[in-house]
mmCIF file of C-alpha atoms in Angstrom:
data_model
loop_
_atom_site.group_PDB
_atom_site.id
_atom_site.type_symbol
_atom_site.label_atom_id
_atom_site.label_comp_id
_atom_site.label_asym_id
_atom_site.label_seq_id
_atom_site.Cartn_x
_atom_site.Cartn_y
_atom_site.Cartn_z
ATOM 1 C CA MET A 1 4.926 6.694 -12.027
ATOM 2 C CA ILE A 2 1.522 7.201 -10.420
ATOM 3 C CA PRO A 3 -1.116 4.966 -12.022
ATOM 4 C CA GLU A 4 -4.591 6.379 -12.625
ATOM 5 C CA GLY A 5 -7.577 4.582 -11.136
ATOM 6 C CA LEU A 6 -6.003 3.896 -7.746
ATOM 7 C CA TYR A 7 -6.518 5.745 -4.472
ATOM 8 C CA TYR A 8 -3.572 6.986 -2.410
ATOM 9 C CA THR A 9 -2.822 7.818 1.236
ATOM 10 C CA LYS A 10 -0.548 10.529 2.598
ATOM 11 C CA ALA A 11 1.515 7.670 4.068
ATOM 12 C CA HIS A 12 2.197 6.485 0.469
ATOM 13 C CA GLU A 13 0.022 3.379 0.269
ATOM 14 C CA TRP A 14 -2.217 2.704 -2.721
ATOM 15 C CA ILE A 15 -5.454 0.757 -3.028
ATOM 16 C CA LYS A 16 -7.054 -0.617 -6.178
ATOM 17 C CA VAL A 17 -10.759 -1.088 -5.614
ATOM 18 C CA GLU A 18 -12.486 -4.010 -7.377
ATOM 19 C CA GLY A 19 -16.089 -4.320 -6.204
ATOM 20 C CA ASP A 20 -16.046 -4.823 -2.437
ATOM 21 C CA ARG A 21 -12.340 -5.711 -2.396
ATOM 22 C CA GLY A 22 -9.241 -3.571 -2.360
ATOM 23 C CA ARG A 23 -5.708 -4.615 -3.349
ATOM 24 C CA ILE A 24 -3.148 -2.677 -1.304
ATOM 25 C CA GLY A 25 0.544 -1.871 -1.631
ATOM 26 C CA ILE A 26 3.022 0.973 -1.290
ATOM 27 C CA THR A 27 3.712 3.535 -3.989
ATOM 28 C CA HIS A 28 6.676 3.803 -6.302
ATOM 29 C CA PHE A 29 7.685 6.922 -4.353
ATOM 30 C CA ALA A 30 7.645 5.007 -1.041
ATOM 31 C CA GLN A 31 9.706 2.088 -2.318
ATOM 32 C CA SER A 32 12.227 4.445 -3.934
ATOM 33 C CA GLN A 33 12.607 6.368 -0.665
ATOM 34 C CA LEU A 34 13.124 3.125 1.286
ATOM 35 C CA GLY A 35 15.712 1.655 -1.077
ATOM 36 C CA ASP A 36 16.228 -2.087 -1.391
ATOM 37 C CA ILE A 37 13.488 -3.844 0.592
ATOM 38 C CA VAL A 38 14.780 -6.953 2.361
ATOM 39 C CA PHE A 39 11.791 -8.006 4.490
ATOM 40 C CA ALA A 40 8.028 -7.560 4.602
ATOM 41 C CA GLU A 41 5.861 -8.491 7.591
ATOM 42 C CA LEU A 42 2.205 -8.774 6.589
ATOM 43 C CA PRO A 43 -0.941 -9.553 8.618
ATOM 44 C CA PRO A 44 -2.716 -12.919 8.644
ATOM 45 C CA VAL A 45 -5.859 -13.538 6.607
ATOM 46 C CA GLY A 46 -8.894 -12.756 8.740
ATOM 47 C CA ARG A 47 -7.436 -9.787 10.591
ATOM 48 C CA VAL A 48 -9.783 -6.816 10.669
ATOM 49 C CA LEU A 49 -8.083 -3.450 10.140
ATOM 50 C CA ARG A 50 -9.376 0.051 10.708
ATOM 51 C CA GLN A 51 -8.650 2.867 8.280
ATOM 52 C CA MET A 52 -4.990 3.989 8.631
ATOM 53 C CA GLU A 53 -4.222 1.277 11.203
ATOM 54 C CA ALA A 54 -0.720 -0.184 10.862
ATOM 55 C CA PHE A 55 -0.960 -3.639 9.302
ATOM 56 C CA GLY A 56 2.660 -4.560 8.822
ATOM 57 C CA VAL A 57 6.225 -3.479 8.324
ATOM 58 C CA VAL A 58 8.697 -3.260 5.474
ATOM 59 C CA GLU A 59 12.391 -3.294 6.196
ATOM 60 C CA SER A 60 14.936 -1.946 3.766
ATOM 61 C CA VAL A 61 18.661 -1.410 3.829
ATOM 62 C CA LYS A 62 17.901 2.188 4.917
ATOM 63 C CA ALA A 63 14.952 1.974 7.315
ATOM 64 C CA VAL A 64 12.009 0.131 8.807
ATOM 65 C CA SER A 65 8.615 1.545 7.893
ATOM 66 C CA ASP A 66 5.082 0.794 9.069
ATOM 67 C CA LEU A 67 2.366 0.012 6.539
ATOM 68 C CA TYR A 68 -1.073 1.596 6.930
ATOM 69 C CA CYS A 69 -4.396 0.265 5.671
ATOM 70 C CA PRO A 70 -6.152 2.835 3.442
ATOM 71 C CA LEU A 71 -9.637 1.580 4.375
ATOM 72 C CA THR A 72 -11.378 -0.359 7.132
ATOM 73 C CA GLY A 73 -11.769 -4.002 6.187
ATOM 74 C CA GLU A 74 -10.894 -7.653 6.695
ATOM 75 C CA VAL A 75 -7.749 -9.121 5.194
ATOM 76 C CA ILE A 76 -8.869 -11.825 2.759
ATOM 77 C CA GLU A 77 -5.618 -12.441 0.886
ATOM 78 C CA VAL A 78 -1.913 -11.925 1.581
ATOM 79 C CA ASN A 79 0.870 -11.894 -1.021
ATOM 80 C CA GLY A 80 2.903 -14.788 0.375
ATOM 81 C CA THR A 81 5.466 -14.445 -2.417
ATOM 82 C CA LEU A 82 6.878 -11.391 -0.643
ATOM 83 C CA GLU A 83 8.203 -13.631 2.178
ATOM 84 C CA SER A 84 10.833 -15.061 -0.146
ATOM 85 C CA HIS A 85 10.916 -12.220 -2.696
ATOM 86 C CA PRO A 86 10.423 -8.890 -0.890
ATOM 87 C CA GLU A 87 12.340 -7.196 -3.719
ATOM 88 C CA GLN A 88 9.154 -7.439 -5.810
ATOM 89 C CA ILE A 89 7.979 -4.375 -3.873
ATOM 90 C CA ASN A 90 10.877 -2.459 -5.462
ATOM 91 C CA THR A 91 10.642 -3.910 -8.942
ATOM 92 C CA ASP A 92 6.843 -3.852 -9.390
ATOM 93 C CA PRO A 93 5.143 -1.881 -6.564
ATOM 94 C CA TYR A 94 1.774 -1.684 -8.357
ATOM 95 C CA GLY A 95 1.840 -5.253 -9.709
ATOM 96 C CA GLU A 96 3.648 -8.269 -8.229
ATOM 97 C CA GLY A 97 4.619 -6.180 -5.198
ATOM 98 C CA TRP A 98 1.044 -5.886 -3.885
ATOM 99 C CA MET A 99 0.728 -6.776 -0.194
ATOM 100 C CA ILE A 100 -2.814 -7.583 0.896
ATOM 101 C CA VAL A 101 -6.387 -7.730 -0.357
ATOM 102 C CA ALA A 102 -9.062 -6.522 2.048
ATOM 103 C CA ARG A 103 -12.850 -6.777 1.935
ATOM 104 C CA ILE A 104 -13.898 -3.136 2.192
ATOM 105 C CA ALA A 105 -16.216 -2.471 5.142
ATOM 106 C CA ASP A 106 -17.084 1.170 4.371
ATOM 107 C CA PRO A 107 -16.706 2.405 0.779
ATOM 108 C CA ASN A 108 -17.468 5.954 1.994
ATOM 109 C CA GLU A 109 -13.912 6.056 3.392
ATOM 110 C CA LEU A 110 -12.643 6.295 -0.215
ATOM 111 C CA GLY A 111 -13.575 9.977 -0.032
ATOM 112 C CA SER A 112 -10.701 10.617 2.376
ATOM 113 C CA LEU A 113 -8.095 9.190 -0.032
ATOM 114 C CA MET A 114 -6.367 10.952 -2.937
ATOM 115 C CA SER A 115 -6.765 10.403 -6.670
ATOM 116 C CA ALA A 116 -3.644 9.984 -8.819
ATOM 117 C CA GLU A 117 -3.764 13.693 -9.713
ATOM 118 C CA ALA A 118 -4.148 14.763 -6.072
ATOM 119 C CA TYR A 119 -1.294 12.441 -5.045
ATOM 120 C CA LYS A 120 0.978 14.001 -7.701
ATOM 121 C CA THR A 121 0.172 17.431 -6.270
ATOM 122 C CA TYR A 122 0.775 16.129 -2.742
ATOM 123 C CA LEU A 123 4.217 14.766 -3.704
ATOM 124 C CA ALA A 124 5.135 18.020 -5.439
ATOM 125 C CA ALA A 125 4.158 19.987 -2.318
ATOM 126 C CA GLU A 126 6.129 17.604 -0.072
ATOM 127 C CA ASP A 127 9.174 18.116 -2.281
ATOM 128 C CA HIS A 128 9.363 21.839 -1.466
#
């Protein structure tokens, strides 16, 4: 389950670019590795993040994991539903489980992220 049209990080975040905005979450692989997610700490609107800077934390029954921002930008929207329903990250990681929307500061940074095909190859290589 790796949707086309998104960009991926080696830390297993995804970003869906829509104009100058990017919707960000963690991949199906990441949520399946974490197990049942019980808490998500997300940044406030207005925070400026650099590419691959930690922006929050997800806590599962197995582990606590940092979240990394795929691109430099300002947080313009936060999925507040995850405060009361963090399990949406498990049930719909590419839909209702999105985490933040950022205004992209440098679209050239997209070149350092992976396509769906490259991410599949990356996961296959990590598996061995």
